[in-house]
Short mmCIF file of C-alpha atoms and ligand atoms in Angstrom, two decimals:
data_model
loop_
_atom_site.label_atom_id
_atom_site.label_comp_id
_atom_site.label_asym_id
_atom_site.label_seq_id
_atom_site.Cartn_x
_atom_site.Cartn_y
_atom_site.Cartn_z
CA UNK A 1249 23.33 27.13 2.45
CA UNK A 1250 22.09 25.00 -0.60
CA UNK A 1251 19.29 22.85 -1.02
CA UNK A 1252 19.75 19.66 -2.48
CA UNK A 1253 17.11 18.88 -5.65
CA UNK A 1254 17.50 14.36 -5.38
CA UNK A 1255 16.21 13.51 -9.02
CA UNK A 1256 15.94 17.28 -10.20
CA UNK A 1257 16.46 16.96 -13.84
CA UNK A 1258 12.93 15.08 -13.99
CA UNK A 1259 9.24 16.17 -14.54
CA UNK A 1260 8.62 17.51 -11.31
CA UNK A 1261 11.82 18.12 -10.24
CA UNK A 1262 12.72 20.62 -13.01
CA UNK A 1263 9.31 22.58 -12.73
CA UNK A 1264 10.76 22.65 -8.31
CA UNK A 1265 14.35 23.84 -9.63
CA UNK A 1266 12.22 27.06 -11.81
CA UNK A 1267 10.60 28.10 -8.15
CA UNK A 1268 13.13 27.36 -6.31
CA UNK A 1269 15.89 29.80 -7.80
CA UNK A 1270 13.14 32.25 -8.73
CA UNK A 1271 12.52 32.28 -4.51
CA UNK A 1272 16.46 33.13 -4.06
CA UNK A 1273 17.44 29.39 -3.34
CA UNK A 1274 21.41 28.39 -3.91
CA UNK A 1275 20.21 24.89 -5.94
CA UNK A 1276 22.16 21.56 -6.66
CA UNK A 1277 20.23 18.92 -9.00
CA UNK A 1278 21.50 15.35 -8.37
CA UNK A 1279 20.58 13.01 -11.06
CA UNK A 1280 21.39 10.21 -13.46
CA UNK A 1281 19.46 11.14 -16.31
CA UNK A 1282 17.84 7.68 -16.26
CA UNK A 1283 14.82 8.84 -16.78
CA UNK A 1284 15.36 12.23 -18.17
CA UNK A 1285 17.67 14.51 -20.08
CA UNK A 1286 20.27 16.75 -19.40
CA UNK A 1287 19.47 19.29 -21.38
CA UNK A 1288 16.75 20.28 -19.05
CA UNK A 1289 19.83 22.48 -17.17
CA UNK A 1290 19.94 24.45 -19.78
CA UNK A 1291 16.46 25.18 -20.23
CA UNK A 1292 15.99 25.94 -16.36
CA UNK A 1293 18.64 28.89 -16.77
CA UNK A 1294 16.59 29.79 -19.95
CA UNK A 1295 13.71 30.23 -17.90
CA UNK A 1296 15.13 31.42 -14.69
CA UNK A 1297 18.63 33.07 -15.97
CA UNK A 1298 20.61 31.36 -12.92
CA UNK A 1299 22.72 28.86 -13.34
CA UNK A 1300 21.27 25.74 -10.94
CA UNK A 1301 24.81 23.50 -10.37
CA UNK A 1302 24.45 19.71 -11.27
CA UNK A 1303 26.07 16.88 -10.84
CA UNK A 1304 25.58 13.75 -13.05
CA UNK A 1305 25.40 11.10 -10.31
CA UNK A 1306 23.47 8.33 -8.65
CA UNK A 1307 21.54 8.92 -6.01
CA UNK A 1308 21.91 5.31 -5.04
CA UNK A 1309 25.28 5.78 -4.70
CA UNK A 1310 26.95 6.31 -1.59
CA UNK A 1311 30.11 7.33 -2.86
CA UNK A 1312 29.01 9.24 -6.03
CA UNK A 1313 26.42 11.65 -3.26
CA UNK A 1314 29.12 12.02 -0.57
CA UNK A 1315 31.17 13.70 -3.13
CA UNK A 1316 28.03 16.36 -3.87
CA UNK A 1317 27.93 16.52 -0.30
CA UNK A 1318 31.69 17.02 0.54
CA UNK A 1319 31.45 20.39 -1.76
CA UNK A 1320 28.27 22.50 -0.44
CA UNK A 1321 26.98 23.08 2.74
CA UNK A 1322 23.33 21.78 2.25
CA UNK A 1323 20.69 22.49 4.30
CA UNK A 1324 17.51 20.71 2.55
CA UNK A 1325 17.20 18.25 0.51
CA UNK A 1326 13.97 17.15 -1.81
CA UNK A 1327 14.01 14.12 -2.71
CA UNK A 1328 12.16 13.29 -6.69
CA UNK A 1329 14.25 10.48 -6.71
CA UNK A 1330 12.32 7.26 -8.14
CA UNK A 1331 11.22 5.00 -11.27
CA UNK A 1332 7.12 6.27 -11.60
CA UNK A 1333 5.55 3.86 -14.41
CA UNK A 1334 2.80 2.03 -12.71
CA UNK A 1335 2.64 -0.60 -15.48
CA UNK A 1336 6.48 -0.66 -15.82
CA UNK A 1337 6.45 -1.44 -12.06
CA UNK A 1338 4.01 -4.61 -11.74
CA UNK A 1339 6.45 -6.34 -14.55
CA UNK A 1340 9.95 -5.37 -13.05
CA UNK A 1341 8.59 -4.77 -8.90
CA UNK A 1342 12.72 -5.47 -7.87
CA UNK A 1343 14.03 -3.00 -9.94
CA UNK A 1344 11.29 0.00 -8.57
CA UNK A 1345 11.83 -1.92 -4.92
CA UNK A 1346 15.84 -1.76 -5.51
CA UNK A 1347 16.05 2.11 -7.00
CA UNK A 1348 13.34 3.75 -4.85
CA UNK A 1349 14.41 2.28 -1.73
CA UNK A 1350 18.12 2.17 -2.55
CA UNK A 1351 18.13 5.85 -3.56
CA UNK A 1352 16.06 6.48 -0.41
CA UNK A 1353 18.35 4.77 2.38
CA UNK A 1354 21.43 6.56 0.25
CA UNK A 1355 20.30 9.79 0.74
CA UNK A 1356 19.20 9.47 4.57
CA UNK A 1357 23.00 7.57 5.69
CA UNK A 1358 24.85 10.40 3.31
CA UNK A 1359 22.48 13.30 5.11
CA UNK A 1360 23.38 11.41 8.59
CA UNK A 1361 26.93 11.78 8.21
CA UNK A 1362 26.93 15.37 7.61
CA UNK A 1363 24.41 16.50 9.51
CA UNK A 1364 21.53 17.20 7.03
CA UNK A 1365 17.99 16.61 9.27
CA UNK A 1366 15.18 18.23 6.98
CA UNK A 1367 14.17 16.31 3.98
CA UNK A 1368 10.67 16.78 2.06
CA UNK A 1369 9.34 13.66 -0.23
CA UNK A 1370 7.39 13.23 -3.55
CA UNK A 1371 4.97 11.03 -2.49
CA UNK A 1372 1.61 10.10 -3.90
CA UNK A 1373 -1.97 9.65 -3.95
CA UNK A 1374 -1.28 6.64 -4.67
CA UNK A 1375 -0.54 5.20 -0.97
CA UNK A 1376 -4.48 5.72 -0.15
CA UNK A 1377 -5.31 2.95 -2.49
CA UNK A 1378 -8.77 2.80 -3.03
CA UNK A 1379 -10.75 5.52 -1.43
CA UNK A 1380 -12.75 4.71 1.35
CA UNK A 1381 -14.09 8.36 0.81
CA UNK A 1382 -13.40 11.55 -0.83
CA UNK A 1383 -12.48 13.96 -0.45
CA UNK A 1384 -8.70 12.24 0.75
CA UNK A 1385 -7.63 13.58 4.06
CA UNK A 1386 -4.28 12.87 4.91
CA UNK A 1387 -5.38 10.90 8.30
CA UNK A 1388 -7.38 8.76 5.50
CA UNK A 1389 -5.78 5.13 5.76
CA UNK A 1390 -2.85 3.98 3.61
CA UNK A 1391 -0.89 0.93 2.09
CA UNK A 1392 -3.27 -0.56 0.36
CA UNK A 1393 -2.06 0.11 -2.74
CA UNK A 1394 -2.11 -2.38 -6.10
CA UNK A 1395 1.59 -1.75 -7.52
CA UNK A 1396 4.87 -1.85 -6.36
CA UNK A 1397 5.49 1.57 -7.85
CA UNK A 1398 2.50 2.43 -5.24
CA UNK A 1399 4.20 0.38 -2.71
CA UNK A 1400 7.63 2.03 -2.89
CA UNK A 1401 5.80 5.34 -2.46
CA UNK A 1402 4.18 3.65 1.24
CA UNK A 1403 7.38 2.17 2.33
CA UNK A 1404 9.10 5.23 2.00
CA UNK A 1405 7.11 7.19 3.74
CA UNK A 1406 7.39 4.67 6.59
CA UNK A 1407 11.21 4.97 6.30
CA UNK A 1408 10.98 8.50 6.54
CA UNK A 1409 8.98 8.56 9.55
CA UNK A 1410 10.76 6.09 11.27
CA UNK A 1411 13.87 8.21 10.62
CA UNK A 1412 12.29 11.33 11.49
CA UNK A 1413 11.23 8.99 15.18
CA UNK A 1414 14.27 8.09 15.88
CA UNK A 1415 15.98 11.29 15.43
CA UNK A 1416 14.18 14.82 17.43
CA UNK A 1417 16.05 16.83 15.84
CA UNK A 1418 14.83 15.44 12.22
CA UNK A 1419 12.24 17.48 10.12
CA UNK A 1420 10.31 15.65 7.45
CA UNK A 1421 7.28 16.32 5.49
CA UNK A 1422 5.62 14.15 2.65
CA UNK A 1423 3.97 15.53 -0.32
CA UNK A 1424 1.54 13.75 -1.86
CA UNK A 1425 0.71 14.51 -4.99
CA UNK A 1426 -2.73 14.18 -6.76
CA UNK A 1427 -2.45 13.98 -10.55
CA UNK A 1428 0.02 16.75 -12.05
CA UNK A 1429 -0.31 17.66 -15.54
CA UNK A 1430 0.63 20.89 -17.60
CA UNK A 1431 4.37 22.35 -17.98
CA UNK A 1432 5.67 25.63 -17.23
CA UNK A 1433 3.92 28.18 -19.01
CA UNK A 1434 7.21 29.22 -21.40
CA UNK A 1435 6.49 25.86 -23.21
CA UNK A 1436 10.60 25.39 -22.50
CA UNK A 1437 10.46 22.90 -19.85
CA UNK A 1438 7.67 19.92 -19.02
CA UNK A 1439 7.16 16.18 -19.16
CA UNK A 1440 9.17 13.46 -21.31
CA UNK A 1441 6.07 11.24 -22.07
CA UNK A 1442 7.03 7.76 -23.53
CA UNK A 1443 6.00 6.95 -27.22
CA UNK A 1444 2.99 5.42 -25.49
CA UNK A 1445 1.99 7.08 -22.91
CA UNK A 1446 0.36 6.01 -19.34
CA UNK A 1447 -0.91 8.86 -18.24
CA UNK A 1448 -3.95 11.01 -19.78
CA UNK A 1449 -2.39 14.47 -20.68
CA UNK A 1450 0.56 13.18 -22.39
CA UNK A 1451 -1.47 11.08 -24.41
CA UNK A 1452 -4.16 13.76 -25.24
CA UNK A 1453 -1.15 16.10 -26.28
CA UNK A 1454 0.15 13.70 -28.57
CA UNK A 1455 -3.40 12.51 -29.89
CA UNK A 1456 -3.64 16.59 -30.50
CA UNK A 1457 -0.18 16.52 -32.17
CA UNK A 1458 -1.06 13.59 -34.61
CA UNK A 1459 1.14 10.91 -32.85
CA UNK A 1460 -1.68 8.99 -31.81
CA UNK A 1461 -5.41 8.62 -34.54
CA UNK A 1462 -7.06 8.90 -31.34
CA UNK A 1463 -7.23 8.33 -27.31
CA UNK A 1464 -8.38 5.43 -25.27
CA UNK A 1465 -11.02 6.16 -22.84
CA UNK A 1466 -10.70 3.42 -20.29
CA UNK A 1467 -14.18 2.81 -18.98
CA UNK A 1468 -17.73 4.96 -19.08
CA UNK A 1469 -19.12 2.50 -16.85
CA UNK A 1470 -18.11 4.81 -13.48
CA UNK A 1471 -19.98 5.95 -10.77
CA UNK A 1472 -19.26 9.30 -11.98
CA UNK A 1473 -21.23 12.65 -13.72
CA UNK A 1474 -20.67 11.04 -16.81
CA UNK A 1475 -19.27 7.62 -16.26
CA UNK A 1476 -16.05 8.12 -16.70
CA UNK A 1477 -12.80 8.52 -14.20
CA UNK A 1478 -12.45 11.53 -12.27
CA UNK A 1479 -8.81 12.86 -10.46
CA UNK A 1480 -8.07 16.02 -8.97
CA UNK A 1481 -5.25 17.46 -11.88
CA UNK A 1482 -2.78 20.01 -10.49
CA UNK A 1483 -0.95 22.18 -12.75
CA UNK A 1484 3.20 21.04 -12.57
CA UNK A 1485 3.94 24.75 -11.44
CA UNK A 1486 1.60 25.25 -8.61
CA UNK A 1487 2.85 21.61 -7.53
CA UNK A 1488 6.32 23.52 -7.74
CA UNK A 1489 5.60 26.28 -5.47
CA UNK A 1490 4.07 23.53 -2.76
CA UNK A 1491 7.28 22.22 -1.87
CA UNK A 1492 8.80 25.97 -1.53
CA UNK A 1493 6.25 26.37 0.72
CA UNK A 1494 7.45 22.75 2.15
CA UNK A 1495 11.05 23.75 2.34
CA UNK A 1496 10.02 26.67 4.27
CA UNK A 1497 8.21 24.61 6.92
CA UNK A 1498 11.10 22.40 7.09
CA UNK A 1499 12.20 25.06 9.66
CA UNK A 1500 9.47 25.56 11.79
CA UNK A 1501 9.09 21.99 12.76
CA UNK A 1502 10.07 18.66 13.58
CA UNK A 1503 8.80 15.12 13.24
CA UNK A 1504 7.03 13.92 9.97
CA UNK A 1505 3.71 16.27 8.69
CA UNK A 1506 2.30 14.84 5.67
CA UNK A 1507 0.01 17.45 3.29
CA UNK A 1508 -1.83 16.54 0.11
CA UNK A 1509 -0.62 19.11 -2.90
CA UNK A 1510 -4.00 19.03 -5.06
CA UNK A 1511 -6.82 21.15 -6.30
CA UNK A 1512 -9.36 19.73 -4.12
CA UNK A 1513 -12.02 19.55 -7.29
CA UNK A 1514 -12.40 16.56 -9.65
CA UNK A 1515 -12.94 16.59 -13.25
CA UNK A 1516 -13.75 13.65 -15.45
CA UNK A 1517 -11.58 12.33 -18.17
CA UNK A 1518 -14.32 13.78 -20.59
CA UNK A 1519 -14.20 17.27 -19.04
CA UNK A 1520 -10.44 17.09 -19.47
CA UNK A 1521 -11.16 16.08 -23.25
CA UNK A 1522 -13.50 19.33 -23.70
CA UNK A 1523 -11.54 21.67 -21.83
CA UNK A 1524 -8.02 20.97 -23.86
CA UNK A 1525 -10.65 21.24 -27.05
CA UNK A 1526 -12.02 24.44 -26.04
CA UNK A 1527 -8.86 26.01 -25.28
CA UNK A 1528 -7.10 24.83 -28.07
CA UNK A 1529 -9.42 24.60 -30.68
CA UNK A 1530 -8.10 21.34 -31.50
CA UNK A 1531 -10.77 18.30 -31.63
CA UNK A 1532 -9.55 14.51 -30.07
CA UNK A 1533 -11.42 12.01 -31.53
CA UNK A 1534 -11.59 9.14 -28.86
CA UNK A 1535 -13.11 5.71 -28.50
CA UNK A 1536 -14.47 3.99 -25.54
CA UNK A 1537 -12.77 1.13 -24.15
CA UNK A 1538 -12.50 -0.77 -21.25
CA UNK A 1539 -11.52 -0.17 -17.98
CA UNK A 1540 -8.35 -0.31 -17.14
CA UNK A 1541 -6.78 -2.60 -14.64
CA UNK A 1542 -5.94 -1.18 -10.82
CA UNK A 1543 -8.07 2.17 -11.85
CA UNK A 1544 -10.72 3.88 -9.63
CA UNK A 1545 -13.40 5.42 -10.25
CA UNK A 1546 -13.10 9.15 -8.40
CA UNK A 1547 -9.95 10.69 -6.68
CA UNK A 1548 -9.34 13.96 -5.37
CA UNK A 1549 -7.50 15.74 -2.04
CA UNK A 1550 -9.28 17.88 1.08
CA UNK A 1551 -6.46 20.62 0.63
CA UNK A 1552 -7.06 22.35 4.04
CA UNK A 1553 -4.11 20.95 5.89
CA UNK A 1554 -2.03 22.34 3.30
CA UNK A 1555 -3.68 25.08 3.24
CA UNK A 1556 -3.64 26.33 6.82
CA UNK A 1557 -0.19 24.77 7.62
CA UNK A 1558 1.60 26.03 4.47
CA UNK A 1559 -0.72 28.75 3.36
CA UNK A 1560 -0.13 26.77 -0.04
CA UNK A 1561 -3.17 26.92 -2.50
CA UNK A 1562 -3.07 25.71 -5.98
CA UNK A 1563 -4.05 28.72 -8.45
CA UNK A 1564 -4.08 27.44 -12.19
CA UNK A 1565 -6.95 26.36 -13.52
CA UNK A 1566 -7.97 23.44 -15.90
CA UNK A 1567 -7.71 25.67 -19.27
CA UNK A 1568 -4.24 26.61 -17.64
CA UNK A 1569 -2.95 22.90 -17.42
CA UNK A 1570 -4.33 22.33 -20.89
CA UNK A 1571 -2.72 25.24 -22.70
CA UNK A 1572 0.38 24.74 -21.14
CA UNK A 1573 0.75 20.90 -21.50
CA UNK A 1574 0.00 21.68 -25.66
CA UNK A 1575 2.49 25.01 -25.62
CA UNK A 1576 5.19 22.13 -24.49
CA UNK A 1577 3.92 19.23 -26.93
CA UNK A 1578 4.48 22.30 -29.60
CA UNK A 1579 8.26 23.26 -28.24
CA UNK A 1580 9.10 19.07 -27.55
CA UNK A 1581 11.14 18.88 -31.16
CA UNK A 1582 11.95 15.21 -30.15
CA UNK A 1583 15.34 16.00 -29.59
CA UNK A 1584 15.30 15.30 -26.01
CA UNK A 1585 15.63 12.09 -24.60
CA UNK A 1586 12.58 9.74 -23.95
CA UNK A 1587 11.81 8.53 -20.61
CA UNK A 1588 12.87 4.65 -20.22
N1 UFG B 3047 -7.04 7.52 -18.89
C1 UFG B 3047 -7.66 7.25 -20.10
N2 UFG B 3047 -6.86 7.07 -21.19
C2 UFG B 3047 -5.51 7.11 -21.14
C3 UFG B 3047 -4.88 7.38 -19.90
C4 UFG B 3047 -5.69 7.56 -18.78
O1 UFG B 3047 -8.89 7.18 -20.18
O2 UFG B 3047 -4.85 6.93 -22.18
C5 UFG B 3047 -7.88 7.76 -17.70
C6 UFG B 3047 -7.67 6.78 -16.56
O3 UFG B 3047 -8.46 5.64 -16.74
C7 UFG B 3047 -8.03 7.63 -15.36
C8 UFG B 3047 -7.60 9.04 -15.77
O4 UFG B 3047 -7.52 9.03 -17.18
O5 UFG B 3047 -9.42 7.64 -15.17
C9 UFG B 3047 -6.24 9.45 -15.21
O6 UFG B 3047 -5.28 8.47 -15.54
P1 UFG B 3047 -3.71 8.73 -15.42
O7 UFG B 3047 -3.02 7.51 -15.93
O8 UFG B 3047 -3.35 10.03 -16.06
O9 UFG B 3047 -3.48 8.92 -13.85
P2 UFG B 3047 -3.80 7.93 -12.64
O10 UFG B 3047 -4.80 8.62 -11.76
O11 UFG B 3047 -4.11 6.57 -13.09
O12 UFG B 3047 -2.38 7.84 -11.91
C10 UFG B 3047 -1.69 9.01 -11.53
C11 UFG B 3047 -0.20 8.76 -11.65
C12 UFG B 3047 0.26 7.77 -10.63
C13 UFG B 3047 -0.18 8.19 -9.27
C14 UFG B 3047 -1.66 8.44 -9.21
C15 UFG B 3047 -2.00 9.06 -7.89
O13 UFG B 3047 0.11 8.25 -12.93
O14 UFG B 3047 1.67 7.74 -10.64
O15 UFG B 3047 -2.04 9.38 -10.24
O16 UFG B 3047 -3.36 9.09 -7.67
F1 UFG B 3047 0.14 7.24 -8.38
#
């Protein structure tokens, strides 16, 4: 039996495929490279010295996935398969609606017809909106969220559970993730950041690397330690090893479950800043600018659910997501392909 990686070529799907094989899984990455590049097979046997099969299709395609189906007898699927730019999504919302539901609703008609009942999703943070309180728990309310990219995320999970309702014999569970960072620790494998970057790490790394004079801290006006925005950061490889531990429960139960993957601790964008200093000597110069649009002020995950129910606990630290994320920015030769 083979589990099928949806979207395993990208960021977090590549840094699943590592654990995955490592724990003694038979692995099949479906992906269109859209938003990542193929050489990332080759760099997973690097790391892992197995050869993960993959086939260069769209998930979004019923035809193109009932051929990957028609060869293995797949047991699991995870499914990584979705656009992820916040900003990207609020100027194009049909194209995230059309590929995140599209490759959704593909992948749950191809796993009808043969048979396929246990599917874990990357979901997000991102469905709570803006906290009511934190720490999240994952009975906190959701669907308030301010982008479509955030929106996909909520009506998926809906899909899934409606699925998962209609069917008792259907086994779903829904990761949400808090805010992963870092790469795996051989430097080989980790995120394809755009030129600009959205997200903090990438654009520290590059800031560190001399692509950017200096970062953009967006607001010190917060209701934080030090005024400026604090998430819970999880390091890409303990993220991994959360949805073995998913796959896993896949078995045990049916229904939906739904479990938060972070760290359960907050750190500020300034304690990010110092900690990827400290650990690699390295000093970003910054300035102080305003907030940015659709942010919050402090985000992180109760992890106990996950916890007791997967007996998954994150185990990096911060100093570990900052010397990995620079160990990749060091190995990324530019070569690869950049995200859309
Ligand atoms: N930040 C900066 N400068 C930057 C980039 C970010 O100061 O150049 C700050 C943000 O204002 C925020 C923090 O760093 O306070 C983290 O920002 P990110 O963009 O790295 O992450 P977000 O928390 O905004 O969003 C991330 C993912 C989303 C996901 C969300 C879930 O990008 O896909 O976490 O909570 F939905």
């Amino acid at each position: 039996m083979a589990i099928l990686l949806a979207g395993g070529a990208g960021f977090i799907g590549s840094h699943a495929a590592v654990e995955f094989l490592n724990a003694g899984y038979d692995v099949i990455i479906a992906d269109n490279f859209s938003n990542s590049d193929s050489g990332v097979i080759d760099r997973i046997k690097t790391i892992t010295g197995i050869d993960a099969i993959c086939h260069a299709v769209n998930v979004a395609s019923y035809s193109e996935l009932d051929k990957v189906f028609s060869q293995y007898e797949i047991s699991d699927v995870v499914h990584f398969a979705g656009y992820k730019a916040v900003g990207e999504s609020v100027q194009k919302p049909l194209l995230y609606y059309r590929n995140n539901l599209d490759t959704t609703l593909t992948l749950l008609e191809v796993m009808s017809k043969y048979g396929v009942k246990r599917i874990v999703f990357s979901s997000s943070a991102t469905v709570y909106g803006t906290p009511i309180k934190i720490p999240l728990t994952e009975n906190d309310p959701v669907g308030s969220c301010t982008n479509p990219y955030g929106k996909t995320k909520y009506f998926i999970e809906q899909i899934l559970t409606d699925a998962a309702d209609a069917d008792p014999n259907m086994s779903v569970v829904l990761l949400r993730y808090f805010n992963p960072i870092g790469a795996h620790e051989s430097g080989i494998i980790g995120e394809l950041a755009n030129n600009i970057p959205n997200n903090l790490m990438p654009y520290i790394t590059q800031t560190a690397a001399g692509i950017h004079e200096k970062l953009n801290i967006y607001g010190n006006d917060y209701p934080t330690s030090d005024g400026t925005g604090v998430r819970d950061y999880i390091h890409v490889m303990d993220l991994a090893k959360g949805h073995v531990a998913a796959v896993k429960y896949l078995d045990v139960h049916t229904g939906t479950e739904v479990f938060n993957l972070g760290t359960g601790t907050g750190y500020s964008v300034l304690e990010i800043v110092d900690a990827f200093e400290k650990v690699t000597g390295i000093h970003i110069p910054y300035k102080i600018m305003p907030r940015r649009p659709g942010d919050i002020a402090e985000c992180y995950a109760c992890i106990e659910k996950a916890e007791r129910v997967l007996g998954w606990k994150s185990e990096k630290s911060i100093d570990d997501m900052c010397r990995d994320a620079w160990r990749w920015q060091q190995h990324y030769d530019g070569t690869e392909k950049h995200a859309r």
